[in-house]
Amino acid sequence: MTQAFRDVPLTSLVNQDTKKNTADIFCPKEGCQCLVIRKNTAVLVERDGDKLALPESTLPPEALVADEEKDETQFWMLTDMMDFDNVGFSKTIGTVKYLSCADCDLGPIGYHDAAQTPKEFLISIRRARYRL
């Protein structure tokens, strides 16, 4: 069974020593069983939330961020796109590709800025479901 971010304490999702995810990361849509990232694969990082505002219009209610928590600064980071289990990429808009669920196309759940060096593929910790 998967759980939305708001139902899981952050401390249970992160290995405090390695900062890697301790849970499998799934599409945020309830009922979609698309595995996006396997546990112990991604690293929790903080990035400037103002750099990119991810639109929320297509996200299900359980993945929406409350107004007082609008600043999305915590992301699961991968440095190789082949480390994803399943993820979709949008066409490039400026230098950014938005990431979505590969099964149901829900998104964006994260982004990749092609101008960023080294490469970073980021999934918002709030725009995912978790299986502990």
CSV table of C-alpha atoms in Angstrom, one decimal:
chain,number,residue,atom,x,y,z
A,1,MET,CA,0.0,0.0,0.0
A,2,THR,CA,1.3,3.4,-0.9
A,3,GLN,CA,0.9,6.6,1.2
A,4,ALA,CA,0.8,10.3,0.2
A,5,PHE,CA,3.7,12.5,1.5
A,6,ARG,CA,1.4,14.3,3.9
A,7,ASP,CA,0.6,11.0,5.7
A,8,VAL,CA,4.2,9.9,6.2
A,9,PRO,CA,6.8,11.6,8.4
A,10,LEU,CA,9.9,12.7,6.5
A,11,THR,CA,12.2,11.0,8.9
A,12,SER,CA,10.7,7.6,7.9
A,13,LEU,CA,11.5,8.3,4.2
A,14,VAL,CA,15.2,9.3,4.5
A,15,ASN,CA,18.3,7.4,5.7
A,16,GLN,CA,19.8,10.1,8.0
A,17,ASP,CA,23.4,9.0,7.2
A,18,THR,CA,23.2,8.7,3.4
A,19,LYS,CA,20.2,11.0,2.8
A,20,LYS,CA,18.9,8.3,0.4
A,21,ASN,CA,15.2,7.3,0.1
A,22,THR,CA,14.2,4.4,2.4
A,23,ALA,CA,10.9,3.9,0.6
A,24,ASP,CA,9.9,3.1,-3.0
A,25,ILE,CA,8.6,6.2,-4.7
A,26,PHE,CA,5.4,6.0,-6.7
A,27,CYS,CA,3.2,8.1,-8.9
A,28,PRO,CA,1.1,10.5,-6.7
A,29,LYS,CA,-2.2,9.4,-8.2
A,30,GLU,CA,-4.0,7.0,-5.9
A,31,GLY,CA,-4.6,3.7,-7.7
A,32,CYS,CA,-1.7,4.2,-10.1
A,33,GLN,CA,1.0,1.6,-9.2
A,34,CYS,CA,3.8,3.1,-11.3
A,35,LEU,CA,7.1,2.8,-9.5
A,36,VAL,CA,9.1,5.9,-10.3
A,37,ILE,CA,12.2,5.3,-8.1
A,38,ARG,CA,13.3,2.2,-6.1
A,39,LYS,CA,14.4,2.7,-2.5
A,40,ASN,CA,18.1,3.5,-1.8
A,41,THR,CA,18.4,5.1,-5.2
A,42,ALA,CA,17.8,8.9,-4.9
A,43,VAL,CA,19.3,11.4,-2.6
A,44,LEU,CA,17.3,14.1,-0.7
A,45,VAL,CA,18.4,17.6,-1.7
A,46,GLU,CA,17.2,21.1,-1.3
A,47,ARG,CA,17.0,23.4,-4.3
A,48,ASP,CA,15.8,26.9,-4.7
A,49,GLY,CA,12.0,26.7,-4.8
A,50,ASP,CA,11.8,30.0,-6.8
A,51,LYS,CA,13.9,28.6,-9.6
A,52,LEU,CA,11.0,26.7,-11.0
A,53,ALA,CA,7.4,26.7,-10.0
A,54,LEU,CA,5.8,23.4,-10.9
A,55,PRO,CA,2.1,23.8,-11.9
A,56,GLU,CA,-0.3,21.8,-9.8
A,57,SER,CA,-3.4,21.8,-12.0
A,58,THR,CA,-3.3,18.2,-13.0
A,59,LEU,CA,-2.3,16.7,-9.7
A,60,PRO,CA,-4.8,14.8,-7.6
A,61,PRO,CA,-6.0,16.4,-4.3
A,62,GLU,CA,-3.8,14.2,-2.1
A,63,ALA,CA,-0.7,15.5,-4.0
A,64,LEU,CA,-1.6,19.2,-3.8
A,65,VAL,CA,0.5,21.4,-1.5
A,66,ALA,CA,-1.3,23.5,1.1
A,67,ASP,CA,-1.0,27.3,0.7
A,68,GLU,CA,1.3,27.6,3.7
A,69,GLU,CA,3.6,24.9,2.2
A,70,LYS,CA,3.9,26.3,-1.3
A,71,ASP,CA,7.6,26.5,-1.4
A,72,GLU,CA,8.8,23.2,-2.8
A,73,THR,CA,12.4,23.1,-1.9
A,74,GLN,CA,13.0,19.4,-1.1
A,75,PHE,CA,13.5,17.0,-4.0
A,76,TRP,CA,14.7,13.4,-4.6
A,77,MET,CA,17.7,13.7,-6.9
A,78,LEU,CA,19.1,11.3,-9.4
A,79,THR,CA,22.2,12.1,-11.6
A,80,ASP,CA,21.4,9.5,-14.3
A,81,MET,CA,18.1,9.3,-16.0
A,82,MET,CA,18.6,5.5,-16.3
A,83,ASP,CA,18.2,5.2,-12.5
A,84,PHE,CA,14.5,5.8,-12.8
A,85,ASP,CA,12.3,2.8,-12.9
A,86,ASN,CA,9.6,4.6,-14.9
A,87,VAL,CA,9.3,8.3,-15.7
A,88,GLY,CA,8.1,10.4,-18.6
A,89,PHE,CA,9.8,13.5,-20.0
A,90,SER,CA,8.1,16.5,-21.6
A,91,LYS,CA,9.4,18.4,-24.6
A,92,THR,CA,12.0,20.9,-23.6
A,93,ILE,CA,10.5,24.3,-22.5
A,94,GLY,CA,13.4,26.8,-22.4
A,95,THR,CA,16.0,24.6,-20.8
A,96,VAL,CA,13.5,22.5,-18.6
A,97,LYS,CA,12.0,19.1,-19.2
A,98,TYR,CA,9.1,18.3,-16.8
A,99,LEU,CA,8.9,14.8,-15.4
A,100,SER,CA,5.6,12.8,-15.3
A,101,CYS,CA,4.3,9.4,-14.5
A,102,ALA,CA,5.2,7.0,-17.3
A,103,ASP,CA,2.0,5.0,-16.9
A,104,CYS,CA,-0.8,7.6,-16.4
A,105,ASP,CA,1.0,10.8,-17.6
A,106,LEU,CA,0.2,12.6,-14.4
A,107,GLY,CA,2.5,15.5,-13.8
A,108,PRO,CA,4.6,17.3,-13.5
A,109,ILE,CA,6.1,15.5,-10.6
A,110,GLY,CA,9.5,17.0,-11.1
A,111,TYR,CA,11.9,18.4,-13.6
A,112,HIS,CA,15.3,18.3,-15.3
A,113,ASP,CA,17.1,21.5,-16.2
A,114,ALA,CA,19.2,20.7,-19.2
A,115,ALA,CA,21.4,23.8,-18.5
A,116,GLN,CA,22.3,22.5,-15.0
A,117,THR,CA,25.8,20.9,-14.6
A,118,PRO,CA,26.2,18.3,-13.3
A,119,LYS,CA,23.0,16.7,-14.5
A,120,GLU,CA,20.2,16.6,-11.9
A,121,PHE,CA,16.8,14.9,-12.3
A,122,LEU,CA,14.5,16.1,-9.5
A,123,ILE,CA,11.2,14.6,-8.2
A,124,SER,CA,9.3,16.8,-5.6
A,125,ILE,CA,9.0,14.9,-2.3
A,126,ARG,CA,5.5,16.2,-2.1
A,127,ARG,CA,4.4,15.0,-5.5
A,128,ALA,CA,4.9,11.3,-4.8
A,129,ARG,CA,3.4,8.4,-2.9
A,130,TYR,CA,5.6,6.1,-0.8
A,131,ARG,CA,5.7,2.4,0.1
A,132,LEU,CA,7.7,1.9,3.2
